C-alpha cells in the first residue's frame, strides 16, 4: 500500500509536507495551549514532524497514520532522532475510516482531507476519535484571490475554482458544520516557498541519480516548468491554514 510515487520522489527530503515552517508548527502547538499528556491523533501524519516536535516541546502523546511507506519510515526515524519514540506511535496504513480505541484530546488532519472525502467528511471522521470538548485541527488551502479563469485554477493544484473557498467562506463553512473556529494559524509565502522550492533541488538530485527511471520524464517536466508555474500562479492565488475547531 502506498501513495502515488511522484510524491515519494518530490517530497522525499521534506520534513513538513505542507506550507508550514517549523516556526508555524511550533506556533500552532503553543496557541493550542497543549498540556503534557495531551493525546493527539494525526491522520496523514507525513514524516511525523508535528507529533514528534510537539512530543518533545509540549509533552504530548500521539498517534499518526500515513499511507506512504517512505514518510512512515521517516516519521519513525524522526521520533528516534527527537527521543520521543515512547510517546508517539506511527501506523502505516490507509487513514480512511481510522478511529482510535481511546478518545483523544486533539484530532488533526493537515493537508490530507481527501482522506474523509473533503473537509466535512474528515471532520466527521476525526470527531469519532475525539473526547467531548476536544479540538479538531483541519489544514486546508483557500483562495487568497479568486482565480479569474478555470485554467488558472488548474495551475494552482486545483481541478476547478470550486475546489477551494475564499478564507471568509472557508471559516463560515466550519460554522455550517456545527463548529466554532477557536484558533487559526495561516501559512505565509515563506512557508509556501519552503514547501514548493524544496521540491526542485530534490527533483534535480533525483534525476541525476535515476536517469533511466520510468518517472524521469515526468520529474524533468515538473522541474523544468514548476518554478515559473509556481511563482506565476499558486504563490499569487493560494493560501493555506490550520483551523482549530470545537463543537458548538
Ligand atoms: N500532515 C502531514 C502530511 C501532509 S501531505 C504534514 O503536514 O507534513 C499528505 C499526506 O497524506 C502524505 O503524507 C500522504 O502520504 C498521506 N496520505 C494520502 N492519502 C492517505 C490515506 N488514504 N491514508 C493515510 N495517509 C494518506
PDB file of C-alpha atoms and ligand atoms in Angstrom:
ATOM      1  CA  UNK A   1       0.000   0.000   0.000  1.00  0.00           C
ATOM      2  CA  UNK A   2       1.403   3.384  -0.927  1.00  0.00           C
ATOM      3  CA  UNK A   3       0.589   6.860  -2.252  1.00  0.00           C
ATOM      4  CA  UNK A   4       1.299   7.873  -5.893  1.00  0.00           C
ATOM      5  CA  UNK A   5       5.035   7.555  -6.386  1.00  0.00           C
ATOM      6  CA  UNK A   6       5.570  11.103  -7.633  1.00  0.00           C
ATOM      7  CA  UNK A   7       5.025  12.470  -4.078  1.00  0.00           C
ATOM      8  CA  UNK A   8       7.507   9.999  -2.620  1.00  0.00           C
ATOM      9  CA  UNK A   9      10.023  11.386  -5.136  1.00  0.00           C
ATOM     10  CA  UNK A  10       9.368  15.138  -4.999  1.00  0.00           C
ATOM     11  CA  UNK A  11       8.813  15.312  -1.224  1.00  0.00           C
ATOM     12  CA  UNK A  12      11.385  12.740  -0.127  1.00  0.00           C
ATOM     13  CA  UNK A  13      13.529  15.391   1.602  1.00  0.00           C
ATOM     14  CA  UNK A  14      10.637  17.327   3.200  1.00  0.00           C
ATOM     15  CA  UNK A  15      10.181  17.094   6.937  1.00  0.00           C
ATOM     16  CA  UNK A  16       6.920  19.050   6.689  1.00  0.00           C
ATOM     17  CA  UNK A  17       4.694  18.222   3.697  1.00  0.00           C
ATOM     18  CA  UNK A  18       2.652  21.420   3.715  1.00  0.00           C
ATOM     19  CA  UNK A  19       3.313  25.177   3.568  1.00  0.00           C
ATOM     20  CA  UNK A  20       4.053  25.450   7.296  1.00  0.00           C
ATOM     21  CA  UNK A  21       7.560  26.253   8.505  1.00  0.00           C
ATOM     22  CA  UNK A  22       8.872  24.667  11.731  1.00  0.00           C
ATOM     23  CA  UNK A  23       8.078  28.010  13.407  1.00  0.00           C
ATOM     24  CA  UNK A  24       4.423  27.858  12.301  1.00  0.00           C
ATOM     25  CA  UNK A  25       4.090  24.299  13.619  1.00  0.00           C
ATOM     26  CA  UNK A  26       5.515  25.422  16.950  1.00  0.00           C
ATOM     27  CA  UNK A  27       3.155  28.428  16.976  1.00  0.00           C
ATOM     28  CA  UNK A  28       0.209  26.100  16.357  1.00  0.00           C
ATOM     29  CA  UNK A  29       1.240  23.905  19.294  1.00  0.00           C
ATOM     30  CA  UNK A  30       1.685  26.972  21.509  1.00  0.00           C
ATOM     31  CA  UNK A  31      -1.649  28.630  20.681  1.00  0.00           C
ATOM     32  CA  UNK A  32      -3.492  25.370  21.383  1.00  0.00           C
ATOM     33  CA  UNK A  33      -2.061  25.559  24.940  1.00  0.00           C
ATOM     34  CA  UNK A  34      -1.153  21.877  24.839  1.00  0.00           C
ATOM     35  CA  UNK A  35      -0.593  20.342  28.260  1.00  0.00           C
ATOM     36  CA  UNK A  36       1.832  17.465  28.893  1.00  0.00           C
ATOM     37  CA  UNK A  37      -0.014  14.198  28.315  1.00  0.00           C
ATOM     38  CA  UNK A  38      -2.433  15.686  25.756  1.00  0.00           C
ATOM     39  CA  UNK A  39      -3.443  12.905  23.356  1.00  0.00           C
ATOM     40  CA  UNK A  40      -3.158  13.866  19.672  1.00  0.00           C
ATOM     41  CA  UNK A  41      -4.307  11.883  16.622  1.00  0.00           C
ATOM     42  CA  UNK A  42      -2.882  12.883  13.219  1.00  0.00           C
ATOM     43  CA  UNK A  43      -4.389  11.402  10.038  1.00  0.00           C
ATOM     44  CA  UNK A  44      -1.997  11.735   7.099  1.00  0.00           C
ATOM     45  CA  UNK A  45       0.862  12.357   9.520  1.00  0.00           C
ATOM     46  CA  UNK A  46       3.512  12.506   6.776  1.00  0.00           C
ATOM     47  CA  UNK A  47       7.064  12.367   8.118  1.00  0.00           C
ATOM     48  CA  UNK A  48       5.817  12.907  11.663  1.00  0.00           C
ATOM     49  CA  UNK A  49       7.222  16.386  12.306  1.00  0.00           C
ATOM     50  CA  UNK A  50       4.137  17.746  14.077  1.00  0.00           C
ATOM     51  CA  UNK A  51       3.674  14.872  16.520  1.00  0.00           C
ATOM     52  CA  UNK A  52       7.395  14.450  17.207  1.00  0.00           C
ATOM     53  CA  UNK A  53       8.185  18.130  17.822  1.00  0.00           C
ATOM     54  CA  UNK A  54       5.038  18.568  19.925  1.00  0.00           C
ATOM     55  CA  UNK A  55       6.003  15.477  21.952  1.00  0.00           C
ATOM     56  CA  UNK A  56       9.474  16.960  22.505  1.00  0.00           C
ATOM     57  CA  UNK A  57       8.375  20.548  23.144  1.00  0.00           C
ATOM     58  CA  UNK A  58       4.948  20.200  24.776  1.00  0.00           C
ATOM     59  CA  UNK A  59       4.975  16.633  26.145  1.00  0.00           C
ATOM     60  CA  UNK A  60       2.021  15.389  24.110  1.00  0.00           C
ATOM     61  CA  UNK A  61       1.463  11.727  23.284  1.00  0.00           C
ATOM     62  CA  UNK A  62       0.447  10.949  19.736  1.00  0.00           C
ATOM     63  CA  UNK A  63      -0.733   8.509  17.119  1.00  0.00           C
ATOM     64  CA  UNK A  64      -0.091   9.167  13.421  1.00  0.00           C
ATOM     65  CA  UNK A  65      -1.435   7.239  10.438  1.00  0.00           C
ATOM     66  CA  UNK A  66       0.058   7.588   6.965  1.00  0.00           C
ATOM     67  CA  UNK A  67      -0.174   5.599   3.769  1.00  0.00           C
ATOM     68  CA  UNK A  68       3.283   6.457   2.378  1.00  0.00           C
ATOM     69  CA  UNK A  69       5.820   3.764   3.232  1.00  0.00           C
ATOM     70  CA  UNK A  70       8.631   6.299   2.877  1.00  0.00           C
ATOM     71  CA  UNK A  71       7.052   9.041   5.024  1.00  0.00           C
ATOM     72  CA  UNK A  72       6.013   6.455   7.635  1.00  0.00           C
ATOM     73  CA  UNK A  73       9.649   5.251   7.863  1.00  0.00           C
ATOM     74  CA  UNK A  74      10.864   8.842   8.108  1.00  0.00           C
ATOM     75  CA  UNK A  75       8.352   9.514  10.895  1.00  0.00           C
ATOM     76  CA  UNK A  76       9.722   6.639  12.959  1.00  0.00           C
ATOM     77  CA  UNK A  77      13.264   7.944  12.410  1.00  0.00           C
ATOM     78  CA  UNK A  78      12.119  11.429  13.413  1.00  0.00           C
ATOM     79  CA  UNK A  79      10.737  10.028  16.685  1.00  0.00           C
ATOM     80  CA  UNK A  80      14.042   8.296  17.399  1.00  0.00           C
ATOM     81  CA  UNK A  81      16.047  11.393  16.500  1.00  0.00           C
ATOM     82  CA  UNK A  82      13.997  13.602  18.800  1.00  0.00           C
ATOM     83  CA  UNK A  83      13.936  10.994  21.568  1.00  0.00           C
ATOM     84  CA  UNK A  84      10.141  10.643  21.681  1.00  0.00           C
ATOM     85  CA  UNK A  85       9.635   7.078  20.406  1.00  0.00           C
ATOM     86  CA  UNK A  86       7.995   6.144  23.698  1.00  0.00           C
ATOM     87  CA  UNK A  87       5.356   8.863  23.265  1.00  0.00           C
ATOM     88  CA  UNK A  88       4.431   8.742  19.576  1.00  0.00           C
ATOM     89  CA  UNK A  89       3.223   5.764  17.589  1.00  0.00           C
ATOM     90  CA  UNK A  90       3.137   5.710  13.795  1.00  0.00           C
ATOM     91  CA  UNK A  91       0.934   3.352  11.808  1.00  0.00           C
ATOM     92  CA  UNK A  92       1.465   2.630   8.121  1.00  0.00           C
ATOM     93  CA  UNK A  93      -1.931   2.363   6.504  1.00  0.00           C
ATOM     94  CA  UNK A  94      -4.977   3.977   4.990  1.00  0.00           C
ATOM     95  CA  UNK A  95      -6.386   6.546   7.394  1.00  0.00           C
ATOM     96  CA  UNK A  96      -9.827   6.490   5.742  1.00  0.00           C
ATOM     97  CA  UNK A  97     -12.165   5.248   8.460  1.00  0.00           C
ATOM     98  CA  UNK A  98      -9.430   5.204  11.124  1.00  0.00           C
ATOM     99  CA  UNK A  99     -10.842   5.675  14.643  1.00  0.00           C
ATOM    100  CA  UNK A 100      -8.812   5.389  17.871  1.00  0.00           C
ATOM    101  CA  UNK A 101      -9.740   2.911  20.618  1.00  0.00           C
ATOM    102  CA  UNK A 102      -9.223   5.546  23.294  1.00  0.00           C
ATOM    103  CA  UNK A 103     -10.580   9.078  22.710  1.00  0.00           C
ATOM    104  CA  UNK A 104      -8.083  11.846  22.006  1.00  0.00           C
ATOM    105  CA  UNK A 105      -7.922  15.495  23.077  1.00  0.00           C
ATOM    106  CA  UNK A 106      -6.844  16.764  19.644  1.00  0.00           C
ATOM    107  CA  UNK A 107      -7.697  15.116  16.311  1.00  0.00           C
ATOM    108  CA  UNK A 108      -5.888  16.514  13.273  1.00  0.00           C
ATOM    109  CA  UNK A 109      -5.703  16.219   9.525  1.00  0.00           C
ATOM    110  CA  UNK A 110      -3.332  18.707   7.904  1.00  0.00           C
ATOM    111  CA  UNK A 111      -3.256  18.821   4.145  1.00  0.00           C
ATOM    112  CA  UNK A 112      -4.885  15.454   3.542  1.00  0.00           C
ATOM    113  CA  UNK A 113      -8.635  15.994   3.879  1.00  0.00           C
ATOM    114  CA  UNK A 114      -9.360  13.829   0.847  1.00  0.00           C
ATOM    115  CA  UNK A 115      -8.930  11.021   3.425  1.00  0.00           C
ATOM    116  CA  UNK A 116     -12.500  11.727   4.557  1.00  0.00           C
ATOM    117  CA  UNK A 117     -13.733  12.799   1.133  1.00  0.00           C
ATOM    118  CA  UNK A 118     -13.265  16.536   1.850  1.00  0.00           C
ATOM    119  CA  UNK A 119     -13.105  18.788   4.905  1.00  0.00           C
ATOM    120  CA  UNK A 120     -16.661  17.983   6.044  1.00  0.00           C
ATOM    121  CA  UNK A 121     -16.226  14.208   5.860  1.00  0.00           C
ATOM    122  CA  UNK A 122     -12.822  14.410   7.517  1.00  0.00           C
ATOM    123  CA  UNK A 123     -14.219  16.464  10.409  1.00  0.00           C
ATOM    124  CA  UNK A 124     -16.907  13.784  10.873  1.00  0.00           C
ATOM    125  CA  UNK A 125     -14.245  11.061  10.857  1.00  0.00           C
ATOM    126  CA  UNK A 126     -11.983  12.906  13.328  1.00  0.00           C
ATOM    127  CA  UNK A 127     -14.958  13.584  15.619  1.00  0.00           C
ATOM    128  CA  UNK A 128     -15.369   9.812  16.125  1.00  0.00           C
ATOM    129  CA  UNK A 129     -11.989   9.703  17.918  1.00  0.00           C
ATOM    130  CA  UNK A 130     -12.476  12.938  19.867  1.00  0.00           C
ATOM    131  CA  UNK A 131     -13.429  13.313  23.524  1.00  0.00           C
ATOM    132  CA  UNK A 132     -16.181  15.817  24.360  1.00  0.00           C
ATOM    133  CA  UNK A 133     -14.691  19.355  24.408  1.00  0.00           C
ATOM    134  CA  UNK A 134     -11.774  18.141  22.285  1.00  0.00           C
ATOM    135  CA  UNK A 135     -10.232  20.119  19.419  1.00  0.00           C
ATOM    136  CA  UNK A 136     -10.232  19.239  15.730  1.00  0.00           C
ATOM    137  CA  UNK A 137      -7.443  20.614  13.532  1.00  0.00           C
ATOM    138  CA  UNK A 138      -8.021  20.945   9.811  1.00  0.00           C
ATOM    139  CA  UNK A 139      -5.301  22.122   7.420  1.00  0.00           C
ATOM    140  CA  UNK A 140      -6.820  23.356   4.165  1.00  0.00           C
ATOM    141  CA  UNK A 141      -5.986  25.519   1.158  1.00  0.00           C
ATOM    142  CA  UNK A 142      -8.107  28.561   0.323  1.00  0.00           C
ATOM    143  CA  UNK A 143      -8.027  31.198  -2.382  1.00  0.00           C
ATOM    144  CA  UNK A 144      -6.143  34.360  -1.496  1.00  0.00           C
ATOM    145  CA  UNK A 145      -7.648  35.841  -4.643  1.00  0.00           C
ATOM    146  CA  UNK A 146     -10.276  34.190  -6.782  1.00  0.00           C
ATOM    147  CA  UNK A 147      -8.666  32.886  -9.997  1.00  0.00           C
ATOM    148  CA  UNK A 148     -10.208  34.735 -12.937  1.00  0.00           C
ATOM    149  CA  UNK A 149     -10.457  31.541 -15.026  1.00  0.00           C
ATOM    150  CA  UNK A 150     -10.764  27.800 -14.527  1.00  0.00           C
ATOM    151  CA  UNK A 151      -7.457  27.391 -16.385  1.00  0.00           C
ATOM    152  CA  UNK A 152      -5.682  29.473 -13.784  1.00  0.00           C
ATOM    153  CA  UNK A 153      -7.277  27.394 -11.001  1.00  0.00           C
ATOM    154  CA  UNK A 154      -5.853  24.287 -12.681  1.00  0.00           C
ATOM    155  CA  UNK A 155      -2.358  25.801 -12.447  1.00  0.00           C
ATOM    156  CA  UNK A 156      -2.843  26.077  -8.661  1.00  0.00           C
ATOM    157  CA  UNK A 157      -3.069  22.375  -7.719  1.00  0.00           C
ATOM    158  CA  UNK A 158      -6.865  22.521  -8.155  1.00  0.00           C
ATOM    159  CA  UNK A 159      -9.156  20.848 -10.668  1.00  0.00           C
ATOM    160  CA  UNK A 160     -11.614  23.747 -10.586  1.00  0.00           C
ATOM    161  CA  UNK A 161     -12.204  27.100  -8.873  1.00  0.00           C
ATOM    162  CA  UNK A 162     -14.890  25.353  -6.820  1.00  0.00           C
ATOM    163  CA  UNK A 163     -12.299  23.046  -5.206  1.00  0.00           C
ATOM    164  CA  UNK A 164     -11.346  25.771  -2.711  1.00  0.00           C
ATOM    165  CA  UNK A 165     -13.138  28.647  -0.948  1.00  0.00           C
ATOM    166  CA  UNK A 166     -12.058  32.167  -0.059  1.00  0.00           C
ATOM    167  CA  UNK A 167     -10.988  32.489   3.587  1.00  0.00           C
ATOM    168  CA  UNK A 168     -14.258  34.062   4.871  1.00  0.00           C
ATOM    169  CA  UNK A 169     -16.313  31.334   3.170  1.00  0.00           C
ATOM    170  CA  UNK A 170     -14.000  28.613   4.493  1.00  0.00           C
ATOM    171  CA  UNK A 171     -14.369  29.953   8.037  1.00  0.00           C
ATOM    172  CA  UNK A 172     -18.149  30.169   7.590  1.00  0.00           C
ATOM    173  CA  UNK A 173     -18.256  26.578   6.306  1.00  0.00           C
ATOM    174  CA  UNK A 174     -16.952  25.306   9.650  1.00  0.00           C
ATOM    175  CA  UNK A 175     -19.841  27.111  11.350  1.00  0.00           C
ATOM    176  CA  UNK A 176     -22.288  25.457   8.966  1.00  0.00           C
ATOM    177  CA  UNK A 177     -20.885  22.077  10.084  1.00  0.00           C
ATOM    178  CA  UNK A 178     -21.654  22.943  13.716  1.00  0.00           C
ATOM    179  CA  UNK A 179     -18.209  24.064  14.881  1.00  0.00           C
ATOM    180  CA  UNK A 180     -16.700  27.206  16.384  1.00  0.00           C
ATOM    181  CA  UNK A 181     -13.353  28.239  14.939  1.00  0.00           C
ATOM    182  CA  UNK A 182     -11.373  28.689  18.184  1.00  0.00           C
ATOM    183  CA  UNK A 183      -7.895  29.364  16.724  1.00  0.00           C
ATOM    184  CA  UNK A 184      -6.133  29.524  13.409  1.00  0.00           C
ATOM    185  CA  UNK A 185      -2.566  29.745  12.110  1.00  0.00           C
ATOM    186  CA  UNK A 186      -2.106  30.738   8.477  1.00  0.00           C
ATOM    187  CA  UNK A 187       0.846  29.873   6.258  1.00  0.00           C
ATOM    188  CA  UNK A 188       2.784  32.719   4.661  1.00  0.00           C
ATOM    189  CA  UNK A 189       4.720  32.975   1.438  1.00  0.00           C
ATOM    190  CA  UNK A 190       7.970  31.932   3.068  1.00  0.00           C
ATOM    191  CA  UNK A 191       6.249  28.694   4.084  1.00  0.00           C
ATOM    192  CA  UNK A 192       4.901  28.155   0.565  1.00  0.00           C
ATOM    193  CA  UNK A 193       8.374  28.756  -0.853  1.00  0.00           C
ATOM    194  CA  UNK A 194       9.895  26.239   1.531  1.00  0.00           C
ATOM    195  CA  UNK A 195       7.289  23.636   0.592  1.00  0.00           C
ATOM    196  CA  UNK A 196       7.440  24.187  -3.179  1.00  0.00           C
ATOM    197  CA  UNK A 197      11.031  25.252  -3.799  1.00  0.00           C
ATOM    198  CA  UNK A 198      12.403  22.362  -1.714  1.00  0.00           C
ATOM    199  CA  UNK A 199      10.960  20.018  -4.339  1.00  0.00           C
ATOM    200  CA  UNK A 200      13.169  21.496  -7.073  1.00  0.00           C
ATOM    201  CA  UNK A 201      16.548  20.569  -5.597  1.00  0.00           C
ATOM    202  CA  UNK A 202      15.159  17.165  -4.598  1.00  0.00           C
ATOM    203  CA  UNK A 203      13.997  16.564  -8.193  1.00  0.00           C
ATOM    204  CA  UNK A 204      17.301  17.733  -9.683  1.00  0.00           C
ATOM    205  CA  UNK A 205      19.267  15.335  -7.479  1.00  0.00           C
ATOM    206  CA  UNK A 206      16.802  12.500  -8.063  1.00  0.00           C
ATOM    207  CA  UNK A 207      17.179  12.946 -11.845  1.00  0.00           C
ATOM    208  CA  UNK A 208      20.963  12.729 -11.560  1.00  0.00           C
ATOM    209  CA  UNK A 209      20.666   9.520  -9.528  1.00  0.00           C
ATOM    210  CA  UNK A 210      17.825   7.933 -11.584  1.00  0.00           C
ATOM    211  CA  UNK A 211      18.323   8.948 -15.235  1.00  0.00           C
ATOM    212  CA  UNK A 212      16.725   5.794 -16.654  1.00  0.00           C
ATOM    213  CA  UNK A 213      13.730   5.653 -14.305  1.00  0.00           C
ATOM    214  CA  UNK A 214      10.199   5.455 -15.761  1.00  0.00           C
ATOM    215  CA  UNK A 215       9.366   8.653 -13.889  1.00  0.00           C
ATOM    216  CA  UNK A 216      12.368  10.634 -15.148  1.00  0.00           C
ATOM    217  CA  UNK A 217      10.383  12.246 -17.948  1.00  0.00           C
ATOM    218  CA  UNK A 218       7.629  13.441 -15.637  1.00  0.00           C
ATOM    219  CA  UNK A 219      10.075  14.656 -12.999  1.00  0.00           C
ATOM    220  CA  UNK A 220      12.120  16.512 -15.642  1.00  0.00           C
ATOM    221  CA  UNK A 221       8.950  18.166 -16.931  1.00  0.00           C
ATOM    222  CA  UNK A 222       7.956  19.252 -13.411  1.00  0.00           C
ATOM    223  CA  UNK A 223      11.436  20.583 -12.694  1.00  0.00           C
ATOM    224  CA  UNK A 224      11.504  22.458 -15.995  1.00  0.00           C
ATOM    225  CA  UNK A 225       8.128  24.183 -15.671  1.00  0.00           C
ATOM    226  CA  UNK A 226       7.489  24.030 -11.905  1.00  0.00           C
ATOM    227  CA  UNK A 227       9.328  27.152 -10.666  1.00  0.00           C
ATOM    228  CA  UNK A 228       7.783  29.589 -13.162  1.00  0.00           C
ATOM    229  CA  UNK A 229       4.383  27.985 -12.820  1.00  0.00           C
ATOM    230  CA  UNK A 230       4.535  28.212  -9.031  1.00  0.00           C
ATOM    231  CA  UNK A 231       5.556  31.890  -8.863  1.00  0.00           C
ATOM    232  CA  UNK A 232       3.007  32.840 -11.513  1.00  0.00           C
ATOM    233  CA  UNK A 233       0.021  31.024 -10.042  1.00  0.00           C
ATOM    234  CA  UNK A 234      -0.067  29.179  -6.694  1.00  0.00           C
ATOM    235  CA  UNK A 235       2.184  31.754  -4.995  1.00  0.00           C
ATOM    236  CA  UNK A 236      -0.228  34.518  -6.016  1.00  0.00           C
ATOM    237  CA  UNK A 237      -3.561  32.803  -5.597  1.00  0.00           C
ATOM    238  CA  UNK A 238      -3.305  30.111  -2.955  1.00  0.00           C
ATOM    239  CA  UNK A 239      -3.387  30.357   0.815  1.00  0.00           C
ATOM    240  CA  UNK A 240      -3.226  27.599   3.397  1.00  0.00           C
ATOM    241  CA  UNK A 241      -4.027  27.454   7.055  1.00  0.00           C
ATOM    242  CA  UNK A 242      -4.798  25.262  10.023  1.00  0.00           C
ATOM    243  CA  UNK A 243      -8.137  25.856  11.731  1.00  0.00           C
ATOM    244  CA  UNK A 244      -8.861  24.694  15.281  1.00  0.00           C
ATOM    245  CA  UNK A 245     -12.491  23.723  15.772  1.00  0.00           C
ATOM    246  CA  UNK A 246     -14.668  22.927  18.771  1.00  0.00           C
ATOM    247  CA  UNK A 247     -18.266  21.731  18.633  1.00  0.00           C
ATOM    248  CA  UNK A 248     -20.898  24.460  19.109  1.00  0.00           C
TER     249      UNK A 248
HETATM  250  N1  LIG B   1       0.177  16.188   7.606  1.00  0.00           N
HETATM  251  C1  LIG B   1       1.495  15.980   7.024  1.00  0.00           C
HETATM  252  C2  LIG B   1       1.453  15.445   5.601  1.00  0.00           C
HETATM  253  C3  LIG B   1       0.610  16.228   4.611  1.00  0.00           C
HETATM  254  S1  LIG B   1       0.821  15.653   2.942  1.00  0.00           S
HETATM  255  C4  LIG B   1       2.293  17.247   7.065  1.00  0.00           C
HETATM  256  O1  LIG B   1       1.668  18.288   7.191  1.00  0.00           O
HETATM  257  O2  LIG B   1       3.517  17.202   6.938  1.00  0.00           O
HETATM  258  C5  LIG B   1      -0.454  14.452   2.772  1.00  0.00           C
HETATM  259  C6  LIG B   1      -0.123  13.159   3.481  1.00  0.00           C
HETATM  260  O3  LIG B   1      -1.239  12.302   3.390  1.00  0.00           O
HETATM  261  C7  LIG B   1       1.051  12.390   2.888  1.00  0.00           C
HETATM  262  O4  LIG B   1       1.946  12.087   3.915  1.00  0.00           O
HETATM  263  C8  LIG B   1       0.418  11.138   2.298  1.00  0.00           C
HETATM  264  O5  LIG B   1       1.279  10.026   2.369  1.00  0.00           O
HETATM  265  C9  LIG B   1      -0.776  10.971   3.200  1.00  0.00           C
HETATM  266  N2  LIG B   1      -1.902  10.214   2.656  1.00  0.00           N
HETATM  267  C10 LIG B   1      -2.503  10.345   1.449  1.00  0.00           C
HETATM  268  N3  LIG B   1      -3.571   9.541   1.367  1.00  0.00           N
HETATM  269  C11 LIG B   1      -3.664   8.886   2.561  1.00  0.00           C
HETATM  270  C12 LIG B   1      -4.565   7.920   3.114  1.00  0.00           C
HETATM  271  N4  LIG B   1      -5.602   7.458   2.424  1.00  0.00           N
HETATM  272  N5  LIG B   1      -4.345   7.486   4.381  1.00  0.00           N
HETATM  273  C13 LIG B   1      -3.286   7.935   5.096  1.00  0.00           C
HETATM  274  N6  LIG B   1      -2.419   8.851   4.641  1.00  0.00           N
HETATM  275  C14 LIG B   1      -2.605   9.319   3.387  1.00  0.00           C
END
